[in-house]
Coordinates of C-alpha atoms and ligand atoms in Angstrom, one line a residue:
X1 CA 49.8 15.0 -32.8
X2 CA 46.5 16.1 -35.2
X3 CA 44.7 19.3 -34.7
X4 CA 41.8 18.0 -33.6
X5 CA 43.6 15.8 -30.8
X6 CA 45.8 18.4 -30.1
X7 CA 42.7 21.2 -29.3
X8 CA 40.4 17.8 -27.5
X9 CA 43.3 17.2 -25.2
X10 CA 43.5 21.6 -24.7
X11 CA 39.9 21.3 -23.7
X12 CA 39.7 18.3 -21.5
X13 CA 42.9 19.8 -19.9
X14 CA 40.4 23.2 -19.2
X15 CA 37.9 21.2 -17.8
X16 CA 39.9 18.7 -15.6
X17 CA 41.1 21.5 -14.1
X18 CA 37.4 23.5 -13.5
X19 CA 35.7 19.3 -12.4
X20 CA 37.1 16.3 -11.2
X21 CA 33.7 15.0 -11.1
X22 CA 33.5 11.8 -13.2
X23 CA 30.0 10.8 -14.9
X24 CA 29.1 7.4 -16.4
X25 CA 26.1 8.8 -18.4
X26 CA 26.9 11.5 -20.7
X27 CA 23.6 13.1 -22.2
X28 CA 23.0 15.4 -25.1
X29 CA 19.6 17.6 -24.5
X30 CA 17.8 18.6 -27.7
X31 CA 15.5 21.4 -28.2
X32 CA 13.1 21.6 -26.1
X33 CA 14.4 19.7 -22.9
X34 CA 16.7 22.3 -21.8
X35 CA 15.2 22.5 -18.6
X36 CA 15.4 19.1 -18.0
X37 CA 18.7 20.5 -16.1
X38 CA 16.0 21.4 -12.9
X39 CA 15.1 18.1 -12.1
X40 CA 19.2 16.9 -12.2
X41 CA 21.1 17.3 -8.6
X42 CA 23.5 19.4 -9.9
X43 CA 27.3 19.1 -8.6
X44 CA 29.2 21.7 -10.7
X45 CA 28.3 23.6 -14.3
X46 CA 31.1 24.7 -16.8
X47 CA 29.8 27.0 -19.4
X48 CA 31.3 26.1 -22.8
X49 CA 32.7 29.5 -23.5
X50 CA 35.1 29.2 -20.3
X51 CA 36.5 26.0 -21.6
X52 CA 39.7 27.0 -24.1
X53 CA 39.2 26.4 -28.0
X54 CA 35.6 25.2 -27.4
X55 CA 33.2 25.5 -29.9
X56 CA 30.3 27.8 -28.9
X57 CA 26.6 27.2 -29.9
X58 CA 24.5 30.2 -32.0
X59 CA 20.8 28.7 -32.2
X60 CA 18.1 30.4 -29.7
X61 CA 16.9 28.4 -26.7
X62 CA 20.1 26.7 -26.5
X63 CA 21.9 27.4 -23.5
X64 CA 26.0 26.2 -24.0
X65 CA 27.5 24.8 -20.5
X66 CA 28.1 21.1 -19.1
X67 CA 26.3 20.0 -16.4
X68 CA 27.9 17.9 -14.1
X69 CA 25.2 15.8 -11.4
X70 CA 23.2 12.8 -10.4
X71 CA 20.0 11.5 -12.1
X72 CA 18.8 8.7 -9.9
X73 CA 21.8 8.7 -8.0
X74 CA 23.6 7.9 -11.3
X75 CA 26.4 10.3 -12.3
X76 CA 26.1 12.0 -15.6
X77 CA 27.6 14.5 -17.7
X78 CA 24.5 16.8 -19.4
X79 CA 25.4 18.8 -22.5
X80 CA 22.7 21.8 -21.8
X81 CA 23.0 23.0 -26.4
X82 CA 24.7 21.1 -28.8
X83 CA 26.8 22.3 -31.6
X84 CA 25.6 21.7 -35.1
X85 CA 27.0 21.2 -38.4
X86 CA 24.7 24.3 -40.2
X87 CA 26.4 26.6 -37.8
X88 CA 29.7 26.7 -39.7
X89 CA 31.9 24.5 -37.5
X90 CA 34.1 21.7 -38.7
X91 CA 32.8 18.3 -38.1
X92 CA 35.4 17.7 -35.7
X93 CA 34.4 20.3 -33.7
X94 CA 30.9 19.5 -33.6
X95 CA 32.0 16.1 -32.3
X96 CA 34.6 17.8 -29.9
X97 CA 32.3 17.8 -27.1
X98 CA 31.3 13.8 -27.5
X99 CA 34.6 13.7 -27.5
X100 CA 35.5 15.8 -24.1
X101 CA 32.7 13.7 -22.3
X102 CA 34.2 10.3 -22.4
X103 CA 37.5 11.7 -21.6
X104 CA 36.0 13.0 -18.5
X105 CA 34.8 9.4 -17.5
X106 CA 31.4 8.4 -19.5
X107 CA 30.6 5.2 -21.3
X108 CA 27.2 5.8 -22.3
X109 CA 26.0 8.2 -24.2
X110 CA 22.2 9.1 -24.7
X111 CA 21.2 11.1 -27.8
X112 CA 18.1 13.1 -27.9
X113 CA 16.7 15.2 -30.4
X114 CA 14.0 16.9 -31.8
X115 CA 13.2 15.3 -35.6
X116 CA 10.2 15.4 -38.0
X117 CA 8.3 12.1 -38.6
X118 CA 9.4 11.1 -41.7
X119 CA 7.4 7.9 -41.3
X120 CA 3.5 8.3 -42.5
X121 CA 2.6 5.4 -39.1
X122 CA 3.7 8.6 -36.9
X123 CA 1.9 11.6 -35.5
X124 CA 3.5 15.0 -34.3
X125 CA 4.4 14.6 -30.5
X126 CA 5.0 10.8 -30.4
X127 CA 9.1 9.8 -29.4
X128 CA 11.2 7.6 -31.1
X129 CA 13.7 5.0 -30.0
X130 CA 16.3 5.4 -32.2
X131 CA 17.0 1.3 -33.6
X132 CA 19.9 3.4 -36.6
X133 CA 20.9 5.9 -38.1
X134 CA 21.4 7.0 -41.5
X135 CA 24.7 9.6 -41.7
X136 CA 25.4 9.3 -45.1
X137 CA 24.7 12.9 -46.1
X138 CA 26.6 14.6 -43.4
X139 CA 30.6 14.6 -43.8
X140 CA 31.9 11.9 -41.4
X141 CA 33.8 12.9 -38.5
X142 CA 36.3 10.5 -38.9
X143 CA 37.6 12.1 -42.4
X144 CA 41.2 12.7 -41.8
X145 CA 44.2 11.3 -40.2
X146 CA 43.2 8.6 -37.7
X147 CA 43.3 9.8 -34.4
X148 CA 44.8 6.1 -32.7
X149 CA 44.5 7.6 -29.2
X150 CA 40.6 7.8 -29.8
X151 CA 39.9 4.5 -31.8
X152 CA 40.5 2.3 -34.9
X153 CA 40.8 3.5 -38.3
X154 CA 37.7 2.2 -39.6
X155 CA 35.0 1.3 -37.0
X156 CA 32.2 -1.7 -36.8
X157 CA 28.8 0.1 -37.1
X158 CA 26.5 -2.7 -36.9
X159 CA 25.4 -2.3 -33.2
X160 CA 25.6 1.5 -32.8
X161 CA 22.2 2.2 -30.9
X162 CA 23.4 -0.3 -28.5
X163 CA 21.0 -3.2 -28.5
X164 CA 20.8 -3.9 -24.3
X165 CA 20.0 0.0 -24.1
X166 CA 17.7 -0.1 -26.6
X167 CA 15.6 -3.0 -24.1
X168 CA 16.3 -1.1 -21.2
X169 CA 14.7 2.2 -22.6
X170 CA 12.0 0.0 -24.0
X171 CA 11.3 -1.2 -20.5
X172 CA 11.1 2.6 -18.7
X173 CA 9.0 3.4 -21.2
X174 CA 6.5 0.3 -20.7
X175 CA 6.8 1.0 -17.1
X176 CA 5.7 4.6 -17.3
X177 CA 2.9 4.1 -19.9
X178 CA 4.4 6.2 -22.7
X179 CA 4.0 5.0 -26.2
X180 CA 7.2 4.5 -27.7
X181 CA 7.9 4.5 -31.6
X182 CA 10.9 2.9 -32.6
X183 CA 13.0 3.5 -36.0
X184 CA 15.6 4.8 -38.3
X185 CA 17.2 8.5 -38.0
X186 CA 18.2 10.4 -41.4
X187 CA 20.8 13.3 -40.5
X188 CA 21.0 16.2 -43.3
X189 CA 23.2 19.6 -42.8
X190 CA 19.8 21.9 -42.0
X191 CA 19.3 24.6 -41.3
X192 CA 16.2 24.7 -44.2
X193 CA 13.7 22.3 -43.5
X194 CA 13.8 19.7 -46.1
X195 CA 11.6 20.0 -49.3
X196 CA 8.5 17.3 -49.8
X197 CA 10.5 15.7 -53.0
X198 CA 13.8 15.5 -50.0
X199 CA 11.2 14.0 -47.7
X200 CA 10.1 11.1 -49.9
X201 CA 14.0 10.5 -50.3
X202 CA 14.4 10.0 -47.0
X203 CA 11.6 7.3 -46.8
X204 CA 12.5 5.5 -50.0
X205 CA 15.7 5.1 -48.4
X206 CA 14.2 4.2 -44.9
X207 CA 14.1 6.6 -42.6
X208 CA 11.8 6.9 -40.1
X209 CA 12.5 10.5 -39.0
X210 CA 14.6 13.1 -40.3
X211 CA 16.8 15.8 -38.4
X212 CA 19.8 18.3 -38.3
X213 CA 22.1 16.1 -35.4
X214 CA 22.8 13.2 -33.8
X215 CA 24.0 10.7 -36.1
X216 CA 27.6 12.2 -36.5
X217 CA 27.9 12.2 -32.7
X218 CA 27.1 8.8 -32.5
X219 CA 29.4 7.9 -35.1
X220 CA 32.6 10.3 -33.4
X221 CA 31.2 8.1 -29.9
X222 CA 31.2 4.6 -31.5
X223 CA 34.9 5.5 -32.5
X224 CA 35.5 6.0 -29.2
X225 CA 33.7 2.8 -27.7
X226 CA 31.1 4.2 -26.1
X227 CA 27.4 2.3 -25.8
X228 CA 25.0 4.6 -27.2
X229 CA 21.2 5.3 -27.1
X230 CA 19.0 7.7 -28.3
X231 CA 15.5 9.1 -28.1
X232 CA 13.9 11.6 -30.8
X233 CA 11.1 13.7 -30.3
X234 CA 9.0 13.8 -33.3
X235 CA 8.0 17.8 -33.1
X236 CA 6.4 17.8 -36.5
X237 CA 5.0 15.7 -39.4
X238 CA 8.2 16.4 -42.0
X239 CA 7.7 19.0 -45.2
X240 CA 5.0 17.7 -47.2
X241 CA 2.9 15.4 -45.0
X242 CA 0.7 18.2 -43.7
X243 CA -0.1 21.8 -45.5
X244 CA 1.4 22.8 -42.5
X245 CA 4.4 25.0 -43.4
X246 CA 7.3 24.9 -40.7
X247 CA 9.2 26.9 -38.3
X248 CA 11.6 26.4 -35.6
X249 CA 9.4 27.9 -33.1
X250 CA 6.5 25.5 -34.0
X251 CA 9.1 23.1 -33.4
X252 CA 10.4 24.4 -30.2
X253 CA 6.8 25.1 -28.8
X254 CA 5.7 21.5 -29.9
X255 CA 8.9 20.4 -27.5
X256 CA 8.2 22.0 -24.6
X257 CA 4.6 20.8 -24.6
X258 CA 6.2 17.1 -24.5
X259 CA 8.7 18.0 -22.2
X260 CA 7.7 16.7 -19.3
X261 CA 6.7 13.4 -20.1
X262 CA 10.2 13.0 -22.5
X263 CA 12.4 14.1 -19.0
X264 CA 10.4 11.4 -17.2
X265 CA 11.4 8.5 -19.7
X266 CA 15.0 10.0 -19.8
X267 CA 15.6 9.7 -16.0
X268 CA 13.6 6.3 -15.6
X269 CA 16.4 5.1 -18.1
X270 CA 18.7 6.6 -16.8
X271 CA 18.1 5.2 -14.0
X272 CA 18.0 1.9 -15.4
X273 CA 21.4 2.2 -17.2
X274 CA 22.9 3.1 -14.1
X275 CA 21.6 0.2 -12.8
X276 CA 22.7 -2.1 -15.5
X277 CA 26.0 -0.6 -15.3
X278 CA 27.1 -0.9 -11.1
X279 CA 25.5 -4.3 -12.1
X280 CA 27.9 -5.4 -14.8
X281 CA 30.8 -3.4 -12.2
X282 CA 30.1 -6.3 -9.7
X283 CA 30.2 -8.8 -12.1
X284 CA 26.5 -9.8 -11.6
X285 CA 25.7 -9.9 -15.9
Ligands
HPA1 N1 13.3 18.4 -40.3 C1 14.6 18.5 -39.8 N2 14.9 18.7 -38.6 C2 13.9 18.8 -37.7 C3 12.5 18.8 -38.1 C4 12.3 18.5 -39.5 O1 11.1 18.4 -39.9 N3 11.8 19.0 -37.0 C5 12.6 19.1 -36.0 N4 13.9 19.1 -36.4

Protein backbone atom coordinates (compact mmCIF):
# COMPACT_ATOMS: atom_id res chain seq x y z
CA UNK A 1 0.00 0.00 0.00
CA UNK A 2 1.49 3.86 -0.67
CA UNK A 3 2.02 6.37 1.92
CA UNK A 4 -0.39 8.51 1.08
CA UNK A 5 -3.17 5.66 0.97
CA UNK A 6 -1.86 4.17 3.85
CA UNK A 7 -2.14 7.65 6.15
CA UNK A 8 -5.92 8.58 3.98
CA UNK A 9 -7.22 5.24 5.08
CA UNK A 10 -5.50 6.12 9.04
CA UNK A 11 -7.55 9.28 8.88
CA UNK A 12 -10.84 8.14 7.53
CA UNK A 13 -10.45 5.23 9.96
CA UNK A 14 -10.15 8.35 12.95
CA UNK A 15 -13.07 9.92 11.62
CA UNK A 16 -15.42 6.88 10.99
CA UNK A 17 -14.96 6.28 14.28
CA UNK A 18 -15.69 10.19 15.83
CA UNK A 19 -19.09 10.37 12.69
CA UNK A 20 -21.16 8.00 10.96
CA UNK A 21 -22.88 10.78 9.48
CA UNK A 22 -22.74 10.56 5.66
CA UNK A 23 -22.90 13.87 3.46
CA UNK A 24 -23.53 14.15 -0.23
CA UNK A 25 -22.19 17.72 -0.55
CA UNK A 26 -18.71 18.24 0.59
CA UNK A 27 -17.76 22.07 0.66
CA UNK A 28 -14.48 23.85 0.99
CA UNK A 29 -14.95 27.49 2.72
CA UNK A 30 -12.45 30.07 1.68
CA UNK A 31 -11.44 33.15 3.41
CA UNK A 32 -13.77 35.04 4.43
CA UNK A 33 -16.90 32.60 4.63
CA UNK A 34 -15.90 30.93 7.70
CA UNK A 35 -18.94 31.76 9.39
CA UNK A 36 -20.92 30.60 6.93
CA UNK A 37 -20.84 27.44 9.52
CA UNK A 38 -23.89 29.59 11.62
CA UNK A 39 -26.41 29.38 9.15
CA UNK A 40 -25.58 25.18 8.62
CA UNK A 41 -27.74 22.86 11.15
CA UNK A 42 -24.94 21.43 12.47
CA UNK A 43 -24.94 17.48 13.44
CA UNK A 44 -21.46 16.83 14.73
CA UNK A 45 -17.78 18.86 14.26
CA UNK A 46 -14.35 17.06 14.20
CA UNK A 47 -11.53 19.42 14.61
CA UNK A 48 -8.69 18.44 12.23
CA UNK A 49 -6.13 18.21 14.89
CA UNK A 50 -8.10 15.22 16.72
CA UNK A 51 -8.13 13.27 13.48
CA UNK A 52 -4.64 11.05 13.41
CA UNK A 53 -1.82 12.10 10.83
CA UNK A 54 -4.03 15.05 9.58
CA UNK A 55 -2.52 17.92 8.20
CA UNK A 56 -3.14 21.07 10.31
CA UNK A 57 -3.80 24.56 8.83
CA UNK A 58 -1.25 27.79 9.95
CA UNK A 59 -3.00 30.88 8.04
CA UNK A 60 -5.09 33.37 10.46
CA UNK A 61 -8.90 33.45 10.29
CA UNK A 62 -8.82 29.87 9.36
CA UNK A 63 -10.42 27.78 11.75
CA UNK A 64 -9.31 23.68 11.02
CA UNK A 65 -12.36 21.23 11.94
CA UNK A 66 -15.10 19.37 9.59
CA UNK A 67 -18.43 20.18 9.91
CA UNK A 68 -20.81 17.73 9.56
CA UNK A 69 -24.89 19.15 8.93
CA UNK A 70 -27.77 19.95 6.64
CA UNK A 71 -27.92 22.99 4.26
CA UNK A 72 -31.52 22.94 2.96
CA UNK A 73 -32.15 19.70 4.37
CA UNK A 74 -29.17 18.52 2.14
CA UNK A 75 -26.37 16.66 3.97
CA UNK A 76 -22.94 18.06 3.67
CA UNK A 77 -19.59 17.72 4.79
CA UNK A 78 -17.98 21.66 5.43
CA UNK A 79 -14.25 21.96 5.51
CA UNK A 80 -14.22 25.17 8.11
CA UNK A 81 -9.73 26.14 6.69
CA UNK A 82 -8.25 24.49 4.02
CA UNK A 83 -4.67 23.36 3.82
CA UNK A 84 -2.45 25.07 1.26
CA UNK A 85 0.50 24.33 -0.69
CA UNK A 86 2.76 27.62 0.63
CA UNK A 87 2.35 26.17 4.09
CA UNK A 88 4.96 23.43 3.57
CA UNK A 89 2.85 20.35 3.19
CA UNK A 90 3.16 17.80 0.44
CA UNK A 91 0.69 18.01 -2.19
CA UNK A 92 -0.80 14.92 -1.06
CA UNK A 93 -1.51 16.13 1.96
CA UNK A 94 -3.03 19.18 0.93
CA UNK A 95 -5.44 16.99 -1.01
CA UNK A 96 -5.73 14.49 1.98
CA UNK A 97 -8.79 16.05 3.12
CA UNK A 98 -10.66 16.07 -0.58
CA UNK A 99 -9.71 12.91 -0.22
CA UNK A 100 -11.23 11.95 3.51
CA UNK A 101 -14.58 13.63 2.34
CA UNK A 102 -15.62 11.35 -0.37
CA UNK A 103 -14.57 8.49 1.68
CA UNK A 104 -16.97 9.59 4.16
CA UNK A 105 -19.91 9.55 1.53
CA UNK A 106 -19.78 12.93 -0.81
CA UNK A 107 -20.02 13.10 -4.50
CA UNK A 108 -20.07 16.69 -5.01
CA UNK A 109 -17.71 18.86 -4.11
CA UNK A 110 -18.01 22.80 -4.17
CA UNK A 111 -14.84 24.92 -4.30
CA UNK A 112 -14.76 28.41 -3.05
CA UNK A 113 -12.17 30.71 -2.80
CA UNK A 114 -11.07 34.00 -2.49
CA UNK A 115 -8.94 35.05 -5.89
CA UNK A 116 -7.87 38.39 -7.52
CA UNK A 117 -9.48 39.41 -10.88
CA UNK A 118 -7.06 38.76 -13.19
CA UNK A 119 -9.57 39.72 -15.90
CA UNK A 120 -9.56 43.68 -16.69
CA UNK A 121 -14.00 43.06 -17.39
CA UNK A 122 -14.00 42.50 -13.48
CA UNK A 123 -14.30 44.76 -10.48
CA UNK A 124 -13.18 43.87 -6.68
CA UNK A 125 -16.23 42.16 -4.91
CA UNK A 126 -17.89 40.57 -7.96
CA UNK A 127 -17.89 36.24 -7.74
CA UNK A 128 -16.91 33.96 -10.25
CA UNK A 129 -18.30 30.69 -11.48
CA UNK A 130 -15.50 28.76 -12.00
CA UNK A 131 -16.02 27.36 -16.06
CA UNK A 132 -11.65 25.72 -15.57
CA UNK A 133 -8.90 25.76 -14.14
CA UNK A 134 -5.44 26.28 -14.94
CA UNK A 135 -3.04 23.96 -12.39
CA UNK A 136 -0.18 23.93 -14.39
CA UNK A 137 2.22 25.70 -12.01
CA UNK A 138 1.33 23.80 -8.96
CA UNK A 139 2.94 20.21 -8.64
CA UNK A 140 0.01 17.72 -9.44
CA UNK A 141 -1.31 15.64 -6.80
CA UNK A 142 -1.31 12.69 -8.71
CA UNK A 143 2.72 12.60 -9.05
CA UNK A 144 3.66 9.32 -7.77
CA UNK A 145 2.57 5.75 -7.71
CA UNK A 146 -1.08 5.45 -8.79
CA UNK A 147 -3.14 5.03 -5.95
CA UNK A 148 -5.85 2.22 -7.99
CA UNK A 149 -8.11 2.23 -4.89
CA UNK A 150 -8.72 6.13 -5.57
CA UNK A 151 -8.87 6.27 -9.50
CA UNK A 152 -7.19 5.69 -12.88
CA UNK A 153 -3.76 6.48 -13.70
CA UNK A 154 -4.22 9.28 -15.91
CA UNK A 155 -7.62 11.08 -15.59
CA UNK A 156 -10.05 12.82 -18.34
CA UNK A 157 -10.01 16.55 -17.40
CA UNK A 158 -12.29 17.93 -19.94
CA UNK A 159 -15.44 18.37 -17.84
CA UNK A 160 -13.94 19.09 -14.34
CA UNK A 161 -16.22 22.15 -13.28
CA UNK A 162 -19.01 19.89 -13.88
CA UNK A 163 -21.12 21.37 -16.62
CA UNK A 164 -24.96 20.44 -14.97
CA UNK A 165 -23.58 22.28 -11.69
CA UNK A 166 -22.23 24.87 -13.42
CA UNK A 167 -26.31 25.53 -14.84
CA UNK A 168 -27.59 24.89 -11.58
CA UNK A 169 -25.43 27.57 -9.81
CA UNK A 170 -26.15 29.80 -12.72
CA UNK A 171 -29.78 29.35 -11.99
CA UNK A 172 -29.48 30.31 -7.84
CA UNK A 173 -27.69 33.01 -8.76
CA UNK A 174 -30.39 34.37 -11.40
CA UNK A 175 -32.93 33.60 -8.88
CA UNK A 176 -31.42 35.58 -6.14
CA UNK A 177 -30.40 38.59 -8.24
CA UNK A 178 -26.61 38.30 -7.76
CA UNK A 179 -24.35 39.07 -10.72
CA UNK A 180 -22.42 36.21 -11.57
CA UNK A 181 -18.96 36.34 -13.51
CA UNK A 182 -18.02 33.30 -15.00
CA UNK A 183 -14.26 32.14 -16.08
CA UNK A 184 -10.90 30.52 -15.86
CA UNK A 185 -8.95 29.95 -12.41
CA UNK A 186 -4.90 30.21 -12.46
CA UNK A 187 -3.50 28.38 -9.16
CA UNK A 188 0.23 29.55 -8.24
CA UNK A 189 2.17 28.33 -4.89
CA UNK A 190 1.53 31.93 -2.90
CA UNK A 191 2.08 33.06 -0.35
CA UNK A 192 3.56 36.51 -2.23
CA UNK A 193 1.05 38.14 -4.19
CA UNK A 194 1.97 37.84 -7.77
CA UNK A 195 4.13 40.58 -9.50
CA UNK A 196 2.25 42.87 -12.43
CA UNK A 197 4.80 41.25 -15.16
CA UNK A 198 3.24 37.44 -13.30
CA UNK A 199 -0.23 38.99 -13.67
CA UNK A 200 -0.07 39.71 -17.42
CA UNK A 201 1.14 35.98 -17.68
CA UNK A 202 -1.71 34.83 -16.25
CA UNK A 203 -4.00 36.66 -18.83
CA UNK A 204 -1.97 35.98 -21.86
CA UNK A 205 -2.48 32.56 -20.92
CA UNK A 206 -6.25 32.98 -20.03
CA UNK A 207 -7.01 33.29 -16.84
CA UNK A 208 -9.69 35.04 -15.50
CA UNK A 209 -8.62 35.10 -11.77
CA UNK A 210 -5.64 34.18 -10.09
CA UNK A 211 -5.27 32.38 -6.48
CA UNK A 212 -3.20 30.28 -4.00
CA UNK A 213 -5.94 26.88 -3.95
CA UNK A 214 -8.45 25.15 -5.45
CA UNK A 215 -7.34 23.80 -8.60
CA UNK A 216 -5.17 20.83 -7.18
CA UNK A 217 -8.22 19.86 -5.02
CA UNK A 218 -10.28 19.65 -7.94
CA UNK A 219 -7.78 17.74 -9.75
CA UNK A 220 -7.12 15.03 -6.42
CA UNK A 221 -11.39 15.06 -6.56
CA UNK A 222 -11.75 14.41 -10.33
CA UNK A 223 -9.37 11.35 -9.68
CA UNK A 224 -11.67 10.32 -7.45
CA UNK A 225 -14.96 10.84 -9.51
CA UNK A 226 -16.45 13.32 -7.89
CA UNK A 227 -18.73 16.24 -9.75
CA UNK A 228 -17.24 19.44 -8.95
CA UNK A 229 -18.20 23.16 -8.74
CA UNK A 230 -16.73 26.09 -7.64
CA UNK A 231 -17.37 29.78 -6.82
CA UNK A 232 -14.43 32.45 -6.35
CA UNK A 233 -14.68 35.56 -4.72
CA UNK A 234 -12.83 38.19 -6.51
CA UNK A 235 -11.43 40.16 -3.18
CA UNK A 236 -9.08 42.36 -5.15
CA UNK A 237 -8.14 43.70 -8.68
CA UNK A 238 -4.72 41.36 -9.08
CA UNK A 239 -1.03 43.20 -8.66
CA UNK A 240 -0.81 45.77 -11.11
CA UNK A 241 -4.35 46.74 -12.16
CA UNK A 242 -4.81 49.30 -9.37
CA UNK A 243 -1.83 51.36 -7.46
CA UNK A 244 -3.39 49.60 -4.84
CA UNK A 245 -0.59 47.60 -3.07
CA UNK A 246 -2.03 44.30 -1.33
CA UNK A 247 -2.43 42.58 1.80
CA UNK A 248 -4.12 39.61 3.18
CA UNK A 249 -6.17 41.60 5.44
CA UNK A 250 -7.51 43.89 2.61
CA UNK A 251 -8.35 40.66 1.24
CA UNK A 252 -9.92 39.09 4.18
CA UNK A 253 -11.82 42.45 5.10
CA UNK A 254 -13.04 42.75 1.33
CA UNK A 255 -14.53 38.96 2.14
CA UNK A 256 -16.36 39.48 4.90
CA UNK A 257 -18.06 42.44 3.39
CA UNK A 258 -19.40 39.94 0.60
CA UNK A 259 -20.05 37.43 2.89
CA UNK A 260 -23.43 37.38 3.23
CA UNK A 261 -24.60 37.57 -0.13
CA UNK A 262 -21.72 34.68 -1.24
CA UNK A 263 -23.39 32.28 1.80
CA UNK A 264 -26.85 33.01 0.22
CA UNK A 265 -25.76 31.75 -3.40
CA UNK A 266 -23.91 28.81 -1.77
CA UNK A 267 -26.93 27.44 0.12
CA UNK A 268 -29.58 28.23 -2.78
CA UNK A 269 -27.18 25.86 -4.80
CA UNK A 270 -26.85 23.75 -2.51
CA UNK A 271 -29.97 23.40 -2.23
CA UNK A 272 -30.42 22.87 -5.74
CA UNK A 273 -27.72 20.16 -6.06
CA UNK A 274 -29.39 18.39 -3.47
CA UNK A 275 -32.24 18.53 -5.36
CA UNK A 276 -30.82 17.39 -8.58
CA UNK A 277 -29.21 14.72 -6.81
CA UNK A 278 -32.44 12.77 -4.70
CA UNK A 279 -33.81 13.53 -8.27
CA UNK A 280 -31.25 11.52 -10.28
CA UNK A 281 -31.59 8.80 -6.92
CA UNK A 282 -35.28 8.20 -8.05
CA UNK A 283 -34.45 7.85 -11.41
CA UNK A 284 -36.45 10.97 -12.49
CA UNK A 285 -33.20 12.54 -14.91
N1 LIG B 1 -3.55 36.75 -5.79
C1 LIG B 1 -3.49 35.49 -5.32
N2 LIG B 1 -4.34 35.03 -4.43
C2 LIG B 1 -5.30 35.86 -3.99
C3 LIG B 1 -5.41 37.17 -4.44
C4 LIG B 1 -4.48 37.64 -5.40
O1 LIG B 1 -4.52 38.80 -5.86
N3 LIG B 1 -6.48 37.72 -3.80
C5 LIG B 1 -6.99 36.75 -3.00
N4 LIG B 1 -6.27 35.62 -3.10
Amino acid sequence: MSQTYDKLMKCYKSMKKKVKFKPEVALILGSGLGDYVKQVQVEATVAYSDIEGFPVSTVPGHKGRFVFGYVKKVPVVIMQGRVHYYEGYDMADVVLPVRLMKMMGAKVLFLTNAAGGVNSDFSAGELMLIKDHISSFVPSPLIGPNIDELGTRFPDMSDIYNKELRVLIKKAAKKLGIPLQKGVYLQLTGPAYESPAEIRMCRLLGADAVGMSTACEAVAANHMGMKICGISFISNLACGMTDEPLSHKEVQEAADRVAPLFEKLVTESIGMIGKSLKEKKQGKS
